[in-house]
PDB file of C-alpha atoms (C1' of nucleotides) in Angstrom:
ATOM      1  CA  UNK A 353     193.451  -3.399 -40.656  1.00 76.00           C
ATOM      2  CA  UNK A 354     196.212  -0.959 -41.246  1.00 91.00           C
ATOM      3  CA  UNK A 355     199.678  -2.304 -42.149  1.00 92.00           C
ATOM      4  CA  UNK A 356     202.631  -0.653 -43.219  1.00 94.00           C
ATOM      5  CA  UNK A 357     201.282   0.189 -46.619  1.00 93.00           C
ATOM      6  CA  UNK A 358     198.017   1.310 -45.399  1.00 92.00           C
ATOM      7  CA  UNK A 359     199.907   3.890 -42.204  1.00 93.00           C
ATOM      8  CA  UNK A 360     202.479   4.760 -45.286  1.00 95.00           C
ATOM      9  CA  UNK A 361     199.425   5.678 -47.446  1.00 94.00           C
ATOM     10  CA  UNK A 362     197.957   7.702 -44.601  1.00 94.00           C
ATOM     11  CA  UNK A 363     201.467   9.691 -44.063  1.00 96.00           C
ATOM     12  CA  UNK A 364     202.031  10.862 -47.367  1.00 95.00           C
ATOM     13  CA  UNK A 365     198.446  12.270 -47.621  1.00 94.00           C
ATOM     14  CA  UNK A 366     198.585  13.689 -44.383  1.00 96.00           C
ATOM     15  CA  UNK A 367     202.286  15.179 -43.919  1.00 97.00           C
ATOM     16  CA  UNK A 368     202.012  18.140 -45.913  1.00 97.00           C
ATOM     17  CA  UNK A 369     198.963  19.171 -44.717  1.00 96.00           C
ATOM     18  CA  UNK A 370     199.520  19.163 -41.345  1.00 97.00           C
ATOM     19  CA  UNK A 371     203.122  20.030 -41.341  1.00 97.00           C
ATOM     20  CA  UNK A 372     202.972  23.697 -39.408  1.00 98.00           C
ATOM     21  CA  UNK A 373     199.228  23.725 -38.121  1.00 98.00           C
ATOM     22  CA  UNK A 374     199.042  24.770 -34.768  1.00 98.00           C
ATOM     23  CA  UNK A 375     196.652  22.852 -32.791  1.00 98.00           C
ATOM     24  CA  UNK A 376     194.138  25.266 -30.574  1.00 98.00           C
ATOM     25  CA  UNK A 377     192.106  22.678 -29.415  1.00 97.00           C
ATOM     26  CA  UNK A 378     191.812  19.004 -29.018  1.00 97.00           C
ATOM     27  CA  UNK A 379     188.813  16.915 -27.628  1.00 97.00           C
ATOM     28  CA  UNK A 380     189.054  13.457 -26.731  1.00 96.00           C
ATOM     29  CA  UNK A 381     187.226  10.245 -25.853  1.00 94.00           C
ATOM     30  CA  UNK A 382     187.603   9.655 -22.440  1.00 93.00           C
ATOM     31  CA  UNK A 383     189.048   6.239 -22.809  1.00 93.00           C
ATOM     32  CA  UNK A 384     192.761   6.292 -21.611  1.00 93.00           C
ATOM     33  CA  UNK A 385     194.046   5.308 -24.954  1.00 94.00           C
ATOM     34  CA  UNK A 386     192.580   8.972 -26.824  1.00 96.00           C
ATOM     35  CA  UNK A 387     192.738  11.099 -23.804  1.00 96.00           C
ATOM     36  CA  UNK A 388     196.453  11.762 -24.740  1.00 96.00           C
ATOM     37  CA  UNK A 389     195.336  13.812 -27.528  1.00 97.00           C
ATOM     38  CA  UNK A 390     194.570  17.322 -25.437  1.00 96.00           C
ATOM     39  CA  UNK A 391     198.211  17.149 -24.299  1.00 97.00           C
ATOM     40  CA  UNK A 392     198.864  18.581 -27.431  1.00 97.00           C
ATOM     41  CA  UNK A 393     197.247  22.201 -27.740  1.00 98.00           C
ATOM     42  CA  UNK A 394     199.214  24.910 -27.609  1.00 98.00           C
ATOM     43  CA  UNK A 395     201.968  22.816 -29.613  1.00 98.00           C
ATOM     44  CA  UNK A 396     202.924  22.509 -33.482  1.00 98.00           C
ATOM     45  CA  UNK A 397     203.218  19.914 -35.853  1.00 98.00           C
ATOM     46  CA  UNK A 398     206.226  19.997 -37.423  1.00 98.00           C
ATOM     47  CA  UNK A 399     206.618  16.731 -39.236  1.00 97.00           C
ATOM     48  CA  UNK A 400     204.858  13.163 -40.082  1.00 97.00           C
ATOM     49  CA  UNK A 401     207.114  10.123 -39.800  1.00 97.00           C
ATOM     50  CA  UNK A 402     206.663   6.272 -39.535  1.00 96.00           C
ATOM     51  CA  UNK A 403     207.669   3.341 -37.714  1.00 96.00           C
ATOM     52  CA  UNK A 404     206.430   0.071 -38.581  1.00 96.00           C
ATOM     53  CA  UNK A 405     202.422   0.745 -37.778  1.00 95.00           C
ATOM     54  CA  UNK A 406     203.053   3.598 -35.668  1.00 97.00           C
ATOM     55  CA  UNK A 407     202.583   7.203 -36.897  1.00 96.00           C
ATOM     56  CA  UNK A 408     204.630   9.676 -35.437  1.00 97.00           C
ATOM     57  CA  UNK A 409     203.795  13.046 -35.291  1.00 97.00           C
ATOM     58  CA  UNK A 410     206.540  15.453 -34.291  1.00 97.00           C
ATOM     59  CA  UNK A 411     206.092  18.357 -32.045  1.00 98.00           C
ATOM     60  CA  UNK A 412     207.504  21.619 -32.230  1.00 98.00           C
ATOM     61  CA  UNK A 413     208.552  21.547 -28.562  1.00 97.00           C
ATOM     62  CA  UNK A 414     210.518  18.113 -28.224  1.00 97.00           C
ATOM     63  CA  UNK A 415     207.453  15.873 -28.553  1.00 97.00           C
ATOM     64  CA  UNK A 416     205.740  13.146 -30.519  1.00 97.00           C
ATOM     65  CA  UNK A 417     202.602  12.400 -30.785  1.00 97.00           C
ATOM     66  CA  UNK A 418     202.750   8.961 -31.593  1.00 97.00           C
ATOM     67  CA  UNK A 419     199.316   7.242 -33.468  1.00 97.00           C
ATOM     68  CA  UNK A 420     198.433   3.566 -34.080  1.00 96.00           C
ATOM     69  CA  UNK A 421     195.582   3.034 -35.510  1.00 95.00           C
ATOM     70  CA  UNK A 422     194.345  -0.417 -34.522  1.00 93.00           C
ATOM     71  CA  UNK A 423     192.343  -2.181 -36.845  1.00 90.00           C
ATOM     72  CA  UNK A 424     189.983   0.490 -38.141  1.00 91.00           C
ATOM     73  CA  UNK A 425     191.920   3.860 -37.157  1.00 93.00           C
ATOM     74  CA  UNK A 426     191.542   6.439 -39.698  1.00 93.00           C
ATOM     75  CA  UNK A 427     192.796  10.034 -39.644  1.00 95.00           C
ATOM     76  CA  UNK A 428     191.867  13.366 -41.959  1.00 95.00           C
ATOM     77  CA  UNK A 429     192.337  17.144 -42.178  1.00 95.00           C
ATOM     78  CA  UNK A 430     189.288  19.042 -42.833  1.00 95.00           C
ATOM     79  CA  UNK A 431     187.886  22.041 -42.864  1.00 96.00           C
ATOM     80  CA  UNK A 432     186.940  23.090 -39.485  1.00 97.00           C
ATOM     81  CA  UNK A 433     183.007  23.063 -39.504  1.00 96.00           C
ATOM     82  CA  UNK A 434     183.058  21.950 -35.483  1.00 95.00           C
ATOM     83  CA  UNK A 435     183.643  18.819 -34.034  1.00 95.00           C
ATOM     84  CA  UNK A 436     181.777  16.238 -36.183  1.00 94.00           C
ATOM     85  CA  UNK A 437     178.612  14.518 -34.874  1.00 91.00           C
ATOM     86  CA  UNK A 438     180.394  10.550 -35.175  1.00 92.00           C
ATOM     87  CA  UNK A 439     179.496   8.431 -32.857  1.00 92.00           C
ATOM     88  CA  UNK A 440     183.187   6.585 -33.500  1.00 93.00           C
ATOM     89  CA  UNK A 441     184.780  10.035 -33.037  1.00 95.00           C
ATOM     90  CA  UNK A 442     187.611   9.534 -31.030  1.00 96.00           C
ATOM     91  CA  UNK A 443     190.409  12.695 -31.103  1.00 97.00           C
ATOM     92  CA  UNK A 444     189.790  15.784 -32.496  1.00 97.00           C
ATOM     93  CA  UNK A 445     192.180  18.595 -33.194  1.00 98.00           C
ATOM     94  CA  UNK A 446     191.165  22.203 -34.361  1.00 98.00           C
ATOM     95  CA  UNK A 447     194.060  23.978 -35.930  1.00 98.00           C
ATOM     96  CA  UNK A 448     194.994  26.759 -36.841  1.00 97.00           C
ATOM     97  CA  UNK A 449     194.012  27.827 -40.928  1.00 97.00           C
ATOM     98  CA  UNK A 450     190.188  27.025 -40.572  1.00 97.00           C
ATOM     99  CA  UNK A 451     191.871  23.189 -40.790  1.00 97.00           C
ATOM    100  CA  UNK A 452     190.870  20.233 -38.253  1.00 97.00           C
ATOM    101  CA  UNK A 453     192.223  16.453 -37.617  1.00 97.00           C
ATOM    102  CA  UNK A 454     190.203  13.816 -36.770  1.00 96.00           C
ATOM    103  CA  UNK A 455     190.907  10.723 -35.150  1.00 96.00           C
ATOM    104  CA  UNK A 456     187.442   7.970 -35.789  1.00 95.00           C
ATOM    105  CA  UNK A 457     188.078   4.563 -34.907  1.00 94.00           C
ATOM    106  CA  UNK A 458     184.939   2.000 -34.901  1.00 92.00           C
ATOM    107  CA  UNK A 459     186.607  -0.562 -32.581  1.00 92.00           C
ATOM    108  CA  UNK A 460     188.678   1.457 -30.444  1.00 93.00           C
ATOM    109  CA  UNK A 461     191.909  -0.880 -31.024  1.00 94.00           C
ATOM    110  CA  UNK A 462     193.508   2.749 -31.813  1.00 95.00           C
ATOM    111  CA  UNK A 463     195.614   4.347 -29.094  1.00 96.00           C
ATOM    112  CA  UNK A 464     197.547   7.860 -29.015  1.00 97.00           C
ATOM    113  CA  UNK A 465     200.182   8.437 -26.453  1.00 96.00           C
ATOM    114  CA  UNK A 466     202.686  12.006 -26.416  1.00 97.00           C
ATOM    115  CA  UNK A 467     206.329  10.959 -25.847  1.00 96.00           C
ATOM    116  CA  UNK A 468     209.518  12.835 -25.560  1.00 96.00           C
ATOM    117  CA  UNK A 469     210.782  12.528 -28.932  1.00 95.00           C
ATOM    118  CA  UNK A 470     212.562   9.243 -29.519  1.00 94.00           C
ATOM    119  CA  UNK A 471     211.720   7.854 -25.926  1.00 95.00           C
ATOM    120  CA  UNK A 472     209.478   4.610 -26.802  1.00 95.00           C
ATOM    121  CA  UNK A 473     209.933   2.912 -23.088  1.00 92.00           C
ATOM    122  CA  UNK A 474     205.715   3.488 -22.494  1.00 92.00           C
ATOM    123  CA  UNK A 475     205.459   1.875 -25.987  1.00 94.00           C
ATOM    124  CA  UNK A 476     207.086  -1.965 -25.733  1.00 93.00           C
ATOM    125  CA  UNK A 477     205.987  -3.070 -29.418  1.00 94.00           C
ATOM    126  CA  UNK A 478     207.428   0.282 -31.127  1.00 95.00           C
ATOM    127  CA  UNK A 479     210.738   0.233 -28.478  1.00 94.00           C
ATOM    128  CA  UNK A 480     211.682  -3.500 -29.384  1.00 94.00           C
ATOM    129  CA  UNK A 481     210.593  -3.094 -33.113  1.00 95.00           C
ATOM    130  CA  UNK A 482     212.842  -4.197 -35.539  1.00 96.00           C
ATOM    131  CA  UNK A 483     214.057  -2.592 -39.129  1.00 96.00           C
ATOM    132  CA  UNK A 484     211.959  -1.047 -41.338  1.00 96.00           C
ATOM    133  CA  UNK A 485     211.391  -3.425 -44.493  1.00 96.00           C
ATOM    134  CA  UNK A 486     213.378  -0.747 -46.695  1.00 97.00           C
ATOM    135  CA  UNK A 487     216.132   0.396 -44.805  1.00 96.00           C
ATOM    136  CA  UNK A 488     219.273  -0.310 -46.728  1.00 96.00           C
ATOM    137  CA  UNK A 489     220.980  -1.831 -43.912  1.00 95.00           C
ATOM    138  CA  UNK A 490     218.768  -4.925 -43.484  1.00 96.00           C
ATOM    139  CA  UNK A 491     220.252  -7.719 -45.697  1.00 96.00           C
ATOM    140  CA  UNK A 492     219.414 -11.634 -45.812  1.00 96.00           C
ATOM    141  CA  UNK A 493     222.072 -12.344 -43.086  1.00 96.00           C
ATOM    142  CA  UNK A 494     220.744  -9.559 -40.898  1.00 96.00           C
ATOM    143  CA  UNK A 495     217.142 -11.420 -41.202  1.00 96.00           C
ATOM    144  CA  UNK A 496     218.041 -14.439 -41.228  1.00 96.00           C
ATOM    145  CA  UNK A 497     219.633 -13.667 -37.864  1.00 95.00           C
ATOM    146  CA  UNK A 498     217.090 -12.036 -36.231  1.00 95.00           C
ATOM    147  CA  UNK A 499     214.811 -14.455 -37.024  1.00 95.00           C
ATOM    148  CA  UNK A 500     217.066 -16.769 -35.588  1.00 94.00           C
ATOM    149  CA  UNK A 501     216.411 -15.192 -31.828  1.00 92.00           C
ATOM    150  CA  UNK A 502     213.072 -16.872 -31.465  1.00 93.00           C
ATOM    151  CA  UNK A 503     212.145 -20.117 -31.998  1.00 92.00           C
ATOM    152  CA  UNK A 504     208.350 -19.141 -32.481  1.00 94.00           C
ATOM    153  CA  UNK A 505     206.398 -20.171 -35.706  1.00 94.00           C
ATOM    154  CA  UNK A 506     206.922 -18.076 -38.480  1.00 96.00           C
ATOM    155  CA  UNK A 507     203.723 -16.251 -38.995  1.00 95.00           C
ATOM    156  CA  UNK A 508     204.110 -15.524 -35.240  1.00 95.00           C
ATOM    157  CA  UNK A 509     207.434 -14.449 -35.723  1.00 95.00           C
ATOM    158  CA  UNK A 510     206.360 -12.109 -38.854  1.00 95.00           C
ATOM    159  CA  UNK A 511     203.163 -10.405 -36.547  1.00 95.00           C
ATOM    160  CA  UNK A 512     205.546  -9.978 -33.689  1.00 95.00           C
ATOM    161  CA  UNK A 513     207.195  -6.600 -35.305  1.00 95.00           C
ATOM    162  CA  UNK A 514     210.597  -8.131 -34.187  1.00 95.00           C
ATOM    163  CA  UNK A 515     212.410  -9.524 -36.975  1.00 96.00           C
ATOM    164  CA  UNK A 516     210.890  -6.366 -39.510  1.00 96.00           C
ATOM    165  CA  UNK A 517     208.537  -3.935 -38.442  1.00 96.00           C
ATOM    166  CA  UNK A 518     205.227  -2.742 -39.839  1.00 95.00           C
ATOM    167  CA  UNK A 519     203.971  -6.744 -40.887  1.00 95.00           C
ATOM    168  CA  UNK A 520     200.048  -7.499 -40.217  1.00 93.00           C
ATOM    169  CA  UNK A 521     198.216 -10.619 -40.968  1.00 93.00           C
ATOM    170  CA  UNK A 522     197.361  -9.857 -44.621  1.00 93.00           C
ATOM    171  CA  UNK A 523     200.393  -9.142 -45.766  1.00 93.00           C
ATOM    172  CA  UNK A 524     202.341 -11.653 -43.932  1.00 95.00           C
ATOM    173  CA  UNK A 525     200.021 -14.706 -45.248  1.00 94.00           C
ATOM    174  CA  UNK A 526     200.649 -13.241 -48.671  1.00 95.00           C
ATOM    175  CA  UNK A 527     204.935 -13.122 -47.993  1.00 96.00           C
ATOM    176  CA  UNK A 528     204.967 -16.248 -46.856  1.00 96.00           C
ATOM    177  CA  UNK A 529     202.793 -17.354 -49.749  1.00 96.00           C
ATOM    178  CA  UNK A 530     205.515 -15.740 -51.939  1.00 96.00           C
ATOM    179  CA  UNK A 531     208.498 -17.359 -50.913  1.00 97.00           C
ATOM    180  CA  UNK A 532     206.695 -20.781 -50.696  1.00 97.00           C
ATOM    181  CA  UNK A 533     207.432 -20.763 -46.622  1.00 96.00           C
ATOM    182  CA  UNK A 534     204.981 -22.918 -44.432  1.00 96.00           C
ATOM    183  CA  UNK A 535     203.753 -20.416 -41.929  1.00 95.00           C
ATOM    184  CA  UNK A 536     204.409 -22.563 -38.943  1.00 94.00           C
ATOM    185  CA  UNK A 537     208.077 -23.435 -39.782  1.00 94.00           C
ATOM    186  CA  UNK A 538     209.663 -22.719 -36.985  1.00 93.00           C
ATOM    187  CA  UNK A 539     213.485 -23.041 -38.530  1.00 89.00           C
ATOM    188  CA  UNK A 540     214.317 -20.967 -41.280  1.00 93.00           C
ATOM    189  CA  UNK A 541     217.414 -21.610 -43.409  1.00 95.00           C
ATOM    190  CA  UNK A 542     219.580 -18.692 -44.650  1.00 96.00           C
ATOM    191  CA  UNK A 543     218.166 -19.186 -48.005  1.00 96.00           C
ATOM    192  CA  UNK A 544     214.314 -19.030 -47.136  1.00 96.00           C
ATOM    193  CA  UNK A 545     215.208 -16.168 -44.926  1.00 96.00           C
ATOM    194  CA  UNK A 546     216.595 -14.497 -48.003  1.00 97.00           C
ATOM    195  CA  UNK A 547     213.177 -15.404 -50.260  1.00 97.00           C
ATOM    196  CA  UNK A 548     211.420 -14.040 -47.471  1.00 97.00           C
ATOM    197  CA  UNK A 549     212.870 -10.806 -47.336  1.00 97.00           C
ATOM    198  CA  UNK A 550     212.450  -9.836 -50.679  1.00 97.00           C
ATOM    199  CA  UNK A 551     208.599 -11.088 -50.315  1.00 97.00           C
ATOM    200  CA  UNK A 552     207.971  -9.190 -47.480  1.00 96.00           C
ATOM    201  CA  UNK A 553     209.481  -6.109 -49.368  1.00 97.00           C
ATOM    202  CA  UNK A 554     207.550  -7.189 -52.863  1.00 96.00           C
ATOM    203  CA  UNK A 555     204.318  -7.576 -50.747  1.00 95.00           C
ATOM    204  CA  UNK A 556     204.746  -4.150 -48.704  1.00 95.00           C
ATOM    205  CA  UNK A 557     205.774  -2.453 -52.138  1.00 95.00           C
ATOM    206  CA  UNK A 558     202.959  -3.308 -54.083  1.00 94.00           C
ATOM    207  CA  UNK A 559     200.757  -2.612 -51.384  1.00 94.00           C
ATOM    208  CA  UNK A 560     202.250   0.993 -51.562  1.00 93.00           C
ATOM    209  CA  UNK A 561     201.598   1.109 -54.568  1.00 92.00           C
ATOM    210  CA  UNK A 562     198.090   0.774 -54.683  1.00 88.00           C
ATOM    211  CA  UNK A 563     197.295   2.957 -52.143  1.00 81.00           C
ATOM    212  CA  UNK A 564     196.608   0.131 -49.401  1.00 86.00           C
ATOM    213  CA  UNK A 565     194.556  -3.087 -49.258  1.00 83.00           C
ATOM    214  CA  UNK A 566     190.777  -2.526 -48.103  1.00 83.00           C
ATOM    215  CA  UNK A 567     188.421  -5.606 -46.745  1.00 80.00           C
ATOM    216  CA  UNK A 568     185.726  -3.454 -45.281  1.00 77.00           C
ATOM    217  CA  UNK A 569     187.285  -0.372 -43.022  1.00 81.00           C
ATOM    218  CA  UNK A 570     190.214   0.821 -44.063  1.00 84.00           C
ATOM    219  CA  UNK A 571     190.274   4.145 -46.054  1.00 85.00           C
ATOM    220  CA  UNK A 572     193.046   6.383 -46.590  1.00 86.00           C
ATOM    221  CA  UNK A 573     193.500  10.272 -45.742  1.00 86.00           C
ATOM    222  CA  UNK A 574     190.993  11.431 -48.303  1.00 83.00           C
ATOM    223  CA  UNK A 575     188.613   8.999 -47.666  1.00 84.00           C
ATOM    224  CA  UNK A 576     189.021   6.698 -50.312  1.00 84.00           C
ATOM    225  CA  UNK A 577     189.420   3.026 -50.655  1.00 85.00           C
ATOM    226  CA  UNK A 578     193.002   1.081 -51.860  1.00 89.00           C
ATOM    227  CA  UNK A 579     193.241  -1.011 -54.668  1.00 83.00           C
ATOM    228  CA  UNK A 580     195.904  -3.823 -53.089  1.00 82.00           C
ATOM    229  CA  UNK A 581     192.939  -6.145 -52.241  1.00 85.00           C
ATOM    230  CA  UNK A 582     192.346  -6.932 -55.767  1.00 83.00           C
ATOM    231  CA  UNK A 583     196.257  -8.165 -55.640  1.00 81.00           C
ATOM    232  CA  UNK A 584     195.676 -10.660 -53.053  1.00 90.00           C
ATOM    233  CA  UNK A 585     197.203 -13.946 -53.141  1.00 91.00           C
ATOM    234  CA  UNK A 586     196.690 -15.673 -50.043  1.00 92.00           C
ATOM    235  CA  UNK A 587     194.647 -13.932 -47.595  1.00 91.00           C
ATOM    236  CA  UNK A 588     191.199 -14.461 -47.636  1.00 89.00           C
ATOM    237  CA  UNK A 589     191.348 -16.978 -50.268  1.00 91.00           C
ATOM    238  CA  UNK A 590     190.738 -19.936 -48.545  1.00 91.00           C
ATOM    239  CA  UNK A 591     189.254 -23.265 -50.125  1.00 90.00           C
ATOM    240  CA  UNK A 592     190.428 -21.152 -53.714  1.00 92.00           C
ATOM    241  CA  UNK A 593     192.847 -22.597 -55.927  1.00 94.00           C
ATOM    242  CA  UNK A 594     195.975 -21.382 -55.419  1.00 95.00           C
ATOM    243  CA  UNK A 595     197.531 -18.746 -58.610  1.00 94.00           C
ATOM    244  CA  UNK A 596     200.915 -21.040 -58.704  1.00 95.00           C
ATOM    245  CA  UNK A 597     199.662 -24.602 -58.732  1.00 95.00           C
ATOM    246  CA  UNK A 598     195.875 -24.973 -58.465  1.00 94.00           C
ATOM    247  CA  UNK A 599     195.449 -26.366 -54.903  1.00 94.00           C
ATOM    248  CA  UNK A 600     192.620 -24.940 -53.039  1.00 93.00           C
ATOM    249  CA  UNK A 601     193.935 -22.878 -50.006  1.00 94.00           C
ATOM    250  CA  UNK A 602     194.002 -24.395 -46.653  1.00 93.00           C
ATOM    251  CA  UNK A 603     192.701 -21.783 -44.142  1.00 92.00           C
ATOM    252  CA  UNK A 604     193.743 -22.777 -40.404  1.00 91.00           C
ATOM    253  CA  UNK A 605     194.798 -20.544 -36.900  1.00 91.00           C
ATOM    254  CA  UNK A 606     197.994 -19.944 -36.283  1.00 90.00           C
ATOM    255  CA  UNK A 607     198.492 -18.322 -32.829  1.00 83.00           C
ATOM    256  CA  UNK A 608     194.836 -16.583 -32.611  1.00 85.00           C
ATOM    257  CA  UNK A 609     195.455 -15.541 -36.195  1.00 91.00           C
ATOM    258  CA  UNK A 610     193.353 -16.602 -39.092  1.00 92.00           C
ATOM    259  CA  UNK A 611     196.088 -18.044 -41.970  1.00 94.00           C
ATOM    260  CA  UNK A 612     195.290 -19.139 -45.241  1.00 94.00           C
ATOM    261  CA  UNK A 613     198.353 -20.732 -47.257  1.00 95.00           C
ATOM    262  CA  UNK A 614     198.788 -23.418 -49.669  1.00 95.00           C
ATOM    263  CA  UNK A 615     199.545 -26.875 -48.341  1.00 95.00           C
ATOM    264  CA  UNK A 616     201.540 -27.892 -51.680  1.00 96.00           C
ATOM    265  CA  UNK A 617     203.530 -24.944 -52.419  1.00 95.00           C
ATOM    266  CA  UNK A 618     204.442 -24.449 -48.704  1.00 96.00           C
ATOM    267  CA  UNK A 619     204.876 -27.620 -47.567  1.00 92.00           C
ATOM    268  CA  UNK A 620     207.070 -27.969 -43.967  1.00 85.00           C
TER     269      UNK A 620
ATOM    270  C1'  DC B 402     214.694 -12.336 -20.885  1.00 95.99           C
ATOM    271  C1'  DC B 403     210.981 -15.147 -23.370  1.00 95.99           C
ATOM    272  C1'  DC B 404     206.491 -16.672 -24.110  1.00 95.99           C
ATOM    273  C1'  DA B 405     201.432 -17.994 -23.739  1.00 95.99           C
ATOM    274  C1'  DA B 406     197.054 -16.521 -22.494  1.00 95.99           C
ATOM    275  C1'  DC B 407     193.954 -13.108 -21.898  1.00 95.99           C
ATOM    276  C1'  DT B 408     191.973  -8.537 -22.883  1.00 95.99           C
ATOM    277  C1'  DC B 409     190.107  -4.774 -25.353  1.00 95.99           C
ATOM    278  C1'  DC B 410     185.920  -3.477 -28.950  1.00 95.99           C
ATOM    279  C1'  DT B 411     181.950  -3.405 -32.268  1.00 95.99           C
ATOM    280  C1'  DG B 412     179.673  -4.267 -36.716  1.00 95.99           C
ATOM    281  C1'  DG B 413     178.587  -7.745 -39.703  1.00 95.99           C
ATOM    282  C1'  DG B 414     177.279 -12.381 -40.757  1.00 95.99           C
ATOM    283  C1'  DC B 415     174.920 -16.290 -39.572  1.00 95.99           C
ATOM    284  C1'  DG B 416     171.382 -19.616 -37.741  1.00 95.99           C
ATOM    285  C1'  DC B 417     166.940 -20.031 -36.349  1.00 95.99           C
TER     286       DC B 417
ATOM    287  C1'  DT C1094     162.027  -9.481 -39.369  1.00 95.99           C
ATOM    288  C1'  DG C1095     164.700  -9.820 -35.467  1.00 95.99           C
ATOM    289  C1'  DC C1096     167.217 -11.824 -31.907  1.00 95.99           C
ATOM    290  C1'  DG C1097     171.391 -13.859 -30.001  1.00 95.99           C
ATOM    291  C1'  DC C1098     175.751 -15.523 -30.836  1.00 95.99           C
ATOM    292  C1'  DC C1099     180.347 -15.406 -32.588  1.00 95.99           C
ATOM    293  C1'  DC C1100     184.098 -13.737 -35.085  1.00 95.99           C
ATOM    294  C1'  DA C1101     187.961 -10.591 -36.707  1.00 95.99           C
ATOM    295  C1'  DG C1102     192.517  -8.878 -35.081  1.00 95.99           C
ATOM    296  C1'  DG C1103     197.271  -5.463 -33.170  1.00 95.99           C
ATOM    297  C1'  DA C1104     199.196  -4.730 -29.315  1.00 95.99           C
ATOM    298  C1'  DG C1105     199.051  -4.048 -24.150  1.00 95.99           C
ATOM    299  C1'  DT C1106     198.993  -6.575 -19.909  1.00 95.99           C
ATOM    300  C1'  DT C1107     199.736 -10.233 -16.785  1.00 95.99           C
ATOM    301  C1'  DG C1108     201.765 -14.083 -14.935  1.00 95.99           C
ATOM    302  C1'  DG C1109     204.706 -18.173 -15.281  1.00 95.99           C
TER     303       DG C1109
END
DNA sequence: CCCAACTCCTGGGCGC
DNA sequence: TGCGCCCAGGAGTTGG
């Protein structure tokens, strides 16, 4: 499931490449959440940002193209050999070059959507997403604040995109694992709100780092697998003895979402 | 405005 | 071997 690292990953691979390709032709599933990809021909890609999960693919004439890529999105320039024969084929652009982009997403939990740059109203999550992890500007206080708004567990709080943007459930059961923080706290002192922070950043760093975490779908712009799964603390560890104090996991759902976390080091 | 519940999807894993 | 069932999960939608 793409997070932040795994979109970031994706964006770096993919920014130069398609940076000034002209697209001449798109196809599209017909499923309203793809079919936003034709609105795009004639029009040229002149940069590849990020917000939280979101990419954002800016047009030449005032437009975004703006990607998510669900749970098992994933993008790549090729060659142009024709419009592959994938039964999970979703978008496809032919550029210009001999190049093409392709859009395959098993599950369909993807969605594209062509904005006026900046203008996120058709897009609630990405409109009332908070900071980005790194941005300068976002200090304990600032967190500890915005968490403050909701009184909604944690974890919730974490998935939500609201407090920090670009959080999924891997990296958020391995945060809170960091800072020691039970996941359904729903009160979080200045202090754990500080710890948490810096998690969140160490967790979405590392995951950088390695390229992305990969359970089973997720592969980057050149196809390849990450390495962050190896680094894995929390998630998908349950009934394992936890790396700080030897406890085995406690795996349990929290709001529809499968959390593992260690009773003793994040007690309530 | 907030929030909870429901929905979308399909491959893989499991029990029998 | 194969069938049927159930699960994972981000974000959109709906309704209170």
């Amino acid at each position: 499931m793409p997070e932040l690292p795994e979109v970031e990953t994706i964006r770096r691979q993919l920014e130069p490449r398609l940076r000034g390709r002209v697209v001449r032709d798109a196809w599209s599933h017909p499923s309203g959440k793809f079919t936003p990809a034709r609105e795009t021909v004639g029009s040229e890609f002149v940069g590849l940002g990020r917000r939280g999960k979101f990419l954002l693919a800016e047009l030449d004439d005032g437009r975004e193209l703006v990607i998510h890529l669900g749970m098992t999105g994933q993008l790549a320039i090729k060659a142009d050999e024709g419009r592959p024969d994938d039964p999970h084929l979703r978008a496809w652009w032919r550029l210009d070059r001999g190049l093409a982009l392709s859009f395959v997403d098993i599950r369909r939990f993807g969605r594209l959507r062509v904005v006026e740059a900046g203008d996120y109203r058709a897009i609630p999550t990405l409109a009332a997403a908070g900071p980005e992890p790194f941005d300068p500007d976002l200090d304990a206080a600032t967190f500890h604040r915005l968490l403050s708004r909701s009184r909604r567990r944690i974890k919730t709080q974490l998935l939500s995109q609201r407090p920090v943007a670009g959080v999924g459930n891997i990296y958020a059961d391995e945060a809170l694992w960091i800072a020691e923080i039970n996941p359904a706290a729903t009160r979080i002192g200045p202090d754990r709100a500080k710890r948490l922070l810096q998690a969140v950043r160490d967790v979405l760093g590392q995951g950088i780092e390695n390229g992305g975490t990969t359970l089973r779908d997720y592969r980057d712009a050149e196809g390849r697998s990450g390495g962050n799964q190896h680094e894995l603390a929390a998630y998908g560890r349950g009934g394992l003895p936890c790396l700080r104090c030897g406890t085995a996991l406690r795996t349990r759902v929290i709001d529809a979402r499968t959390t593992t976390f260690c009773p003793e080091c994040q007690r309530r």
